[in-house]
Short mmCIF file of C-alpha atoms in Angstrom, two decimals:
data_model
loop_
_atom_site.label_atom_id
_atom_site.label_comp_id
_atom_site.label_asym_id
_atom_site.label_seq_id
_atom_site.Cartn_x
_atom_site.Cartn_y
_atom_site.Cartn_z
CA MET A 104 72.53 129.60 132.79
CA LYS A 105 72.13 128.38 129.19
CA ALA A 106 75.87 127.78 128.98
CA LYS A 107 75.73 125.75 132.19
CA LEU A 108 72.84 123.63 130.91
CA LEU A 109 74.65 123.10 127.62
CA PHE A 110 77.76 122.01 129.50
CA LEU A 111 75.76 119.55 131.62
CA LEU A 112 74.03 118.12 128.53
CA LEU A 113 77.38 117.66 126.78
CA ALA A 114 78.78 115.97 129.88
CA VAL A 115 75.87 113.52 129.95
CA ILE A 116 76.33 112.70 126.24
CA LEU A 117 80.07 112.18 126.64
CA SER A 118 79.49 110.05 129.70
CA ALA A 119 77.01 107.87 127.83
CA CYS A 120 79.47 107.46 124.98
CA ALA A 121 82.30 106.64 127.36
CA THR A 122 80.27 103.95 129.08
CA GLN A 123 79.01 102.39 125.84
CA PRO A 124 79.95 98.73 126.23
CA THR A 125 82.50 97.26 123.85
CA PRO A 126 81.10 94.14 122.17
CA ASP A 127 82.31 91.01 123.92
CA PRO A 128 83.80 88.62 121.33
CA LYS A 129 82.56 85.59 123.27
CA ALA A 130 79.04 87.01 123.45
CA LEU A 131 79.13 87.87 119.76
CA SER A 132 80.36 84.38 118.93
CA ALA A 133 77.46 82.89 120.88
CA GLU A 134 74.99 85.13 119.04
CA PHE A 135 76.43 84.18 115.65
CA ASP A 136 76.27 80.51 116.60
CA ALA A 137 72.64 80.79 117.69
CA LEU A 138 71.73 82.58 114.46
CA VAL A 139 73.41 80.06 112.15
CA GLU A 140 72.30 77.08 114.23
CA LYS A 141 68.70 78.24 113.88
CA ASN A 142 69.12 78.30 110.10
CA HIS A 143 70.82 74.90 110.20
CA GLN A 144 67.98 73.38 112.20
CA ALA A 145 65.51 74.86 109.71
CA GLY A 146 67.36 73.17 106.86
CA LEU A 147 68.70 76.47 105.54
CA PHE A 148 72.41 76.09 106.20
CA ASP A 149 75.03 73.34 106.12
CA GLY A 150 78.64 74.38 105.75
CA SER A 151 81.27 76.63 107.34
CA VAL A 152 81.16 80.16 108.71
CA LEU A 153 84.02 82.47 109.63
CA VAL A 154 83.75 86.03 110.93
CA ALA A 155 86.80 88.17 111.70
CA GLN A 156 87.52 91.76 112.66
CA ASN A 157 90.81 93.65 112.95
CA GLY A 158 92.86 90.56 112.23
CA GLN A 159 91.14 88.45 114.88
CA VAL A 160 88.77 85.56 114.19
CA ILE A 161 85.61 86.15 116.23
CA PHE A 162 83.69 83.11 115.09
CA SER A 163 84.54 80.00 113.09
CA LYS A 164 82.42 76.86 112.98
CA GLY A 165 81.06 74.12 110.74
CA TYR A 166 77.47 72.85 110.54
CA GLY A 167 76.04 69.65 109.14
CA PHE A 168 77.93 67.06 107.14
CA ALA A 169 80.50 67.32 104.38
CA ASP A 170 79.62 63.71 103.52
CA ARG A 171 76.20 62.63 104.76
CA GLU A 172 76.70 58.97 103.93
CA LYS A 173 79.94 58.73 105.91
CA LYS A 174 78.81 61.23 108.58
CA ILE A 175 81.88 63.44 108.08
CA ALA A 176 81.21 66.80 109.70
CA ASN A 177 81.75 70.19 108.10
CA THR A 178 84.50 72.23 109.79
CA PRO A 179 86.34 75.50 109.06
CA GLN A 180 88.95 73.29 107.34
CA THR A 181 86.46 71.59 105.00
CA LYS A 182 87.08 72.14 101.29
CA PHE A 183 84.21 73.57 99.25
CA ARG A 184 83.90 74.46 95.60
CA ILE A 185 83.70 78.25 95.70
CA ALA A 186 82.35 78.74 92.15
CA SER A 187 82.42 82.38 91.00
CA VAL A 188 84.48 83.57 93.97
CA THR A 189 87.22 82.11 91.73
CA LYS A 190 86.94 85.29 89.64
CA GLN A 191 88.77 87.39 92.21
CA PHE A 192 91.75 85.01 92.06
CA THR A 193 91.76 85.36 88.27
CA ALA A 194 91.73 89.14 88.66
CA MET A 195 94.61 88.96 91.14
CA ALA A 196 96.62 86.79 88.72
CA ILE A 197 96.20 89.40 85.98
CA LEU A 198 97.28 92.19 88.34
CA LEU A 199 100.32 90.15 89.39
CA LEU A 200 101.33 89.76 85.74
CA GLN A 201 100.86 93.50 85.30
CA GLN A 202 103.11 94.12 88.31
CA GLN A 203 105.71 91.88 86.66
CA GLY A 204 105.54 94.03 83.53
CA LYS A 205 104.19 91.21 81.35
CA LEU A 206 100.89 92.85 80.43
CA ASN A 207 98.71 95.84 81.21
CA VAL A 208 95.00 95.85 81.97
CA ASP A 209 94.61 98.53 79.29
CA ASP A 210 96.05 96.23 76.63
CA SER A 211 93.67 94.97 73.96
CA ILE A 212 92.91 91.29 74.32
CA CYS A 213 93.93 91.01 70.67
CA ASP A 214 97.53 91.59 71.77
CA TYR A 215 97.42 88.05 73.18
CA ILE A 216 95.10 86.24 70.77
CA THR A 217 96.19 85.00 67.35
CA ASN A 218 93.90 85.96 64.43
CA CYS A 219 91.82 88.09 66.76
CA PRO A 220 88.77 89.45 64.91
CA ASP A 221 88.85 93.22 64.44
CA ILE A 222 85.60 93.59 66.34
CA PHE A 223 87.41 92.54 69.54
CA LYS A 224 90.28 95.02 69.28
CA PRO A 225 88.50 97.60 71.51
CA VAL A 226 88.12 94.97 74.27
CA LYS A 227 90.72 95.57 76.95
CA ILE A 228 91.77 93.17 79.67
CA ARG A 229 90.13 95.48 82.22
CA HIS A 230 86.81 94.91 80.44
CA LEU A 231 87.19 91.16 80.96
CA LEU A 232 87.74 91.61 84.70
CA SER A 233 84.94 94.14 85.16
CA GLN A 234 82.17 92.26 83.32
CA SER A 235 81.94 95.02 80.74
CA ALA A 236 83.42 93.38 77.63
CA GLY A 237 80.12 92.62 75.90
CA ILE A 238 81.43 89.33 74.51
CA PRO A 239 78.72 86.69 73.90
CA ASN A 240 79.39 83.23 75.31
CA SER A 241 79.09 81.75 71.82
CA THR A 242 82.18 83.54 70.54
CA ALA A 243 84.77 81.77 72.71
CA TYR A 244 86.08 78.23 72.75
CA SER A 245 87.98 76.12 75.24
CA MET A 246 91.24 76.50 73.35
CA PRO A 247 94.63 78.02 74.13
CA GLY A 248 94.60 81.75 74.78
CA ASP A 249 95.99 82.63 71.38
CA GLN A 250 93.27 80.74 69.47
CA MET A 251 90.07 80.94 71.47
CA LEU A 252 87.92 83.56 69.69
CA SER A 253 85.57 82.76 66.84
CA ARG A 254 85.90 84.58 63.52
CA HIS A 255 82.12 84.71 63.44
CA ALA A 256 82.10 87.22 66.27
CA THR A 257 79.88 89.95 67.60
CA LEU A 258 79.53 92.19 70.65
CA PHE A 259 76.49 92.91 72.80
CA PHE A 260 77.67 96.50 73.25
CA GLN A 261 80.80 98.62 73.01
CA PRO A 262 83.32 97.49 75.65
CA GLY A 263 83.18 99.43 78.88
CA GLU A 264 79.77 100.96 78.20
CA GLN A 265 77.71 98.69 80.43
CA PHE A 266 77.68 95.72 82.78
CA LYS A 267 76.78 92.18 81.76
CA TYR A 268 77.72 89.35 84.10
CA GLN A 269 79.32 86.50 82.16
CA ASP A 270 81.71 83.64 82.73
CA VAL A 271 83.29 83.74 79.29
CA THR A 272 85.20 86.96 79.97
CA PHE A 273 87.05 85.45 82.93
CA ASN A 274 87.82 82.33 80.93
CA ILE A 275 89.44 84.50 78.27
CA ALA A 276 91.40 86.20 81.07
CA GLY A 277 92.46 82.75 82.26
CA ARG A 278 93.78 81.86 78.79
CA ILE A 279 95.67 85.15 78.67
CA ILE A 280 97.25 84.27 82.02
CA GLU A 281 98.43 80.98 80.55
CA THR A 282 99.69 82.56 77.33
CA VAL A 283 101.64 85.31 79.08
CA SER A 284 103.02 83.28 81.99
CA GLY A 285 103.80 80.09 80.09
CA GLN A 286 102.12 78.15 82.92
CA SER A 287 98.78 76.50 83.36
CA TYR A 288 96.17 78.57 85.16
CA ALA A 289 96.28 76.13 88.10
CA SER A 290 100.06 76.23 88.31
CA PHE A 291 100.17 80.03 88.22
CA LEU A 292 97.62 80.39 91.03
CA LYS A 293 99.35 77.80 93.17
CA GLN A 294 102.82 79.27 92.74
CA ASN A 295 101.90 82.95 92.98
CA ILE A 296 98.89 83.04 95.33
CA PHE A 297 98.09 79.87 97.25
CA GLU A 298 101.60 78.86 98.30
CA PRO A 299 102.81 82.37 99.28
CA LEU A 300 99.70 82.87 101.42
CA GLY A 301 99.81 79.45 103.06
CA MET A 302 96.49 78.52 101.47
CA SER A 303 97.38 74.83 101.60
CA ASN A 304 93.76 73.68 101.28
CA SER A 305 93.02 75.70 98.15
CA ASP A 306 93.64 74.85 94.51
CA VAL A 307 92.03 74.50 91.11
CA ASP A 308 89.65 71.54 91.16
CA ASP A 309 90.86 68.70 88.95
CA MET A 310 88.00 66.45 90.09
CA LYS A 311 90.47 64.09 91.78
CA GLN A 312 90.02 65.37 95.34
CA THR A 313 88.60 62.78 97.72
CA ASP A 314 88.25 65.08 100.73
CA MET A 315 85.97 67.72 99.22
CA ALA A 316 82.59 68.43 100.78
CA LYS A 317 79.93 66.73 98.69
CA GLY A 318 77.19 68.96 97.32
CA TYR A 319 73.47 68.34 97.92
CA ALA A 320 70.24 69.85 96.67
CA ASP A 321 68.86 70.60 100.14
CA ALA A 322 69.01 69.58 103.78
CA GLN A 323 66.95 66.42 103.19
CA SER A 324 68.89 64.99 100.25
CA ASP A 325 71.15 62.02 100.91
CA ILE A 326 72.36 61.64 97.33
CA ALA A 327 75.25 63.91 96.39
CA ILE A 328 75.05 65.91 93.17
CA ASN A 329 77.65 65.05 90.57
CA PRO A 330 80.15 67.93 90.36
CA MET A 331 80.17 70.15 87.29
CA TYR A 332 83.05 69.49 84.90
CA GLY A 333 84.78 71.85 82.50
CA LEU A 334 85.13 74.85 84.77
CA PHE A 335 88.09 77.15 84.30
CA ALA A 336 89.07 80.66 85.41
CA GLU A 337 85.45 81.59 86.04
CA GLY A 338 84.71 79.05 88.78
CA SER A 339 87.16 76.17 89.25
CA VAL A 340 88.81 76.97 92.59
CA TYR A 341 88.06 75.15 95.84
CA SER A 342 88.96 76.51 99.25
CA THR A 343 88.12 76.56 102.96
CA ALA A 344 86.81 79.23 105.31
CA GLU A 345 90.22 79.46 106.97
CA ASP A 346 92.07 79.81 103.66
CA LEU A 347 89.67 82.50 102.45
CA TYR A 348 90.41 84.38 105.67
CA ARG A 349 94.10 84.30 104.73
CA TRP A 350 93.06 85.65 101.33
CA ASP A 351 91.12 88.46 103.00
CA GLN A 352 94.01 89.44 105.25
CA VAL A 353 96.60 89.73 102.48
CA MET A 354 94.56 92.48 100.87
CA TYR A 355 95.32 94.81 103.79
CA GLY A 356 99.07 94.56 103.18
CA ASP A 357 101.47 94.34 100.28
CA LYS A 358 102.61 90.73 100.39
CA LEU A 359 101.23 90.01 96.92
CA LEU A 360 100.77 93.48 95.49
CA PRO A 361 101.33 97.06 96.70
CA GLN A 362 98.17 98.77 97.87
CA PRO A 363 97.86 101.10 94.85
CA SER A 364 97.72 98.03 92.59
CA LEU A 365 95.28 96.21 94.86
CA LYS A 366 93.02 99.24 94.94
CA ALA A 367 91.96 98.58 91.35
CA MET A 368 90.10 95.44 92.44
CA PHE A 369 87.81 97.53 94.64
CA THR A 370 87.50 100.61 92.46
CA PRO A 371 84.20 100.88 90.55
CA GLN A 372 84.82 100.06 86.90
CA VAL A 373 81.24 99.85 85.66
CA ALA A 374 77.81 100.51 87.16
CA VAL A 375 75.59 97.51 87.92
CA PRO A 376 71.97 98.16 86.87
CA ASP A 377 69.69 98.74 89.85
CA GLY A 378 67.96 95.60 91.02
CA GLU A 379 70.46 93.16 89.51
CA TYR A 380 72.36 90.74 91.72
CA TYR A 381 72.92 92.45 95.08
CA GLY A 382 70.55 95.34 94.44
CA PHE A 383 67.53 93.37 95.60
CA ASP A 384 67.79 94.86 99.10
CA GLY A 385 66.40 98.07 97.66
CA SER A 386 69.74 99.86 97.50
CA THR A 387 70.95 101.53 94.35
CA GLY A 388 74.36 102.62 93.16
CA TRP A 389 76.09 99.24 92.95
CA SER A 390 79.15 98.75 90.75
CA TYR A 391 81.66 96.08 89.76
CA GLY A 392 85.43 96.25 90.22
CA PHE A 393 87.81 93.48 89.22
CA GLY A 394 86.10 90.31 90.43
CA TRP A 395 84.10 92.09 93.17
CA PHE A 396 80.68 93.68 93.46
CA ILE A 397 81.02 97.03 95.21
CA ALA A 398 78.11 98.11 97.40
CA PRO A 399 76.97 101.73 97.65
CA LYS A 400 79.10 103.78 100.03
CA GLU A 401 76.44 103.84 102.72
CA LEU A 402 76.49 100.03 102.93
CA GLY A 403 80.26 99.99 103.17
CA TYR A 404 81.28 96.61 101.80
CA VAL A 405 82.45 94.63 98.77
CA ILE A 406 81.04 91.21 98.08
CA HIS A 407 80.97 88.26 95.74
CA GLY A 408 79.01 85.06 95.72
CA GLY A 409 79.36 81.74 93.99
CA MET A 410 76.85 79.16 92.81
CA LEU A 411 77.34 75.63 91.53
CA PRO A 412 75.09 72.56 91.73
CA GLY A 413 75.26 71.59 95.40
CA TYR A 414 77.29 74.60 96.54
CA ARG A 415 76.82 78.25 97.49
CA THR A 416 79.50 80.71 98.60
CA GLU A 417 79.68 84.29 99.83
CA ILE A 418 82.56 86.47 100.97
CA ARG A 419 81.77 89.97 102.23
CA ARG A 420 84.43 92.50 103.26
CA TYR A 421 83.86 95.72 105.23
CA MET A 422 87.30 97.09 104.45
CA ASP A 423 87.10 100.29 106.53
CA ASP A 424 86.22 98.19 109.58
CA LYS A 425 88.54 95.33 108.65
CA VAL A 426 85.65 92.88 108.89
CA VAL A 427 85.13 89.78 106.78
CA ILE A 428 82.16 87.39 106.73
CA ILE A 429 82.77 84.09 104.93
CA LEU A 430 79.97 81.60 104.25
CA LEU A 431 80.58 78.29 102.45
CA THR A 432 77.80 75.76 102.02
CA ASN A 433 77.31 72.37 100.42
CA HIS A 434 73.61 72.45 99.73
CA GLU A 435 71.61 74.76 97.53
CA ALA A 436 68.58 75.65 99.66
CA VAL A 437 70.23 78.54 101.47
CA ASP A 438 70.00 82.32 101.64
CA LEU A 439 73.56 83.43 102.28
CA TYR A 440 72.94 87.12 101.64
CA ASN A 441 70.40 87.47 104.45
CA THR A 442 72.49 85.31 106.78
CA ALA A 443 75.46 87.61 106.21
CA GLU A 444 73.18 90.62 106.72
CA ALA A 445 72.04 89.26 110.08
CA ILE A 446 75.62 88.57 111.17
CA ALA A 447 76.67 92.08 110.15
CA ASP A 448 73.72 93.61 112.05
CA LYS A 449 74.80 91.85 115.22
CA LEU A 450 78.46 92.72 114.72
CA PHE A 451 77.77 96.42 114.14
CA GLY A 452 74.98 96.63 116.70
CA ASN A 453 72.20 97.46 114.26
#
């Protein structure tokens, strides 16, 4: 009798699982649209959104204006300054040069810098990419890669021992890219990443683009913020939601790099102190790879944001589920993290 009851219970459970409805992409798209539109109407989002799963775009739409004076609408093809999301392209460039046998991430940065102070000899290229170099901003200059470190140098801590988010480390990586490749940073990215991937609306910002979304302080501002000059390998790239989707997709294959080489980008290199950056949701156990924050295993994603005057960016990848959520905005008064959380909750049925 017990066996029969157990069999009936199992049959009911299996039947319930079998009849569990598969999410309808059109219904999901409508839910995403309603969610983002609500934020847009509340003055909390202007920009572009793209959500994809298993190589299929589920949702892609623009909100508000790229140019409020000229009433030019934001679309998935609108170009935005992506700020610190640039760092993952810098990391990829280094890994490409490693694949070509021109450097190794375990090389000392002093192998590529003339008159490198002894104190920097323990700093490896991997420490630059993982925000664990401990190099103060004041010790680097905007000079060629073989001349850019000050002789009056110091370190916050021994390289690799802890995490400290800085832009200077990626700028040093950018100068190393130029020194090793014999190309400008912009030229190397264009030739080795953007063109091979068909990212025709992405490049390093030379401040000459006339079709870029203009940045604003908030939803009410009509006066565009002047763009920040002097950015380099830490934050100078512009892109679109559609191009960043192409970027996401290449990381499931081997078009740029074989998977074992790509894996380093998403392998924890250094622990991120609890409560810093993306730890404010109460989760612990965050880490940093090469140009990516890595969430605790139970959250299941990697993420990076970007912030410049007038712009905010977030790209979030659930790699096991082949899901990407891309948010690009051209005003500052937004909360991209919680918007992405809400989209993910709907997508995964939470």
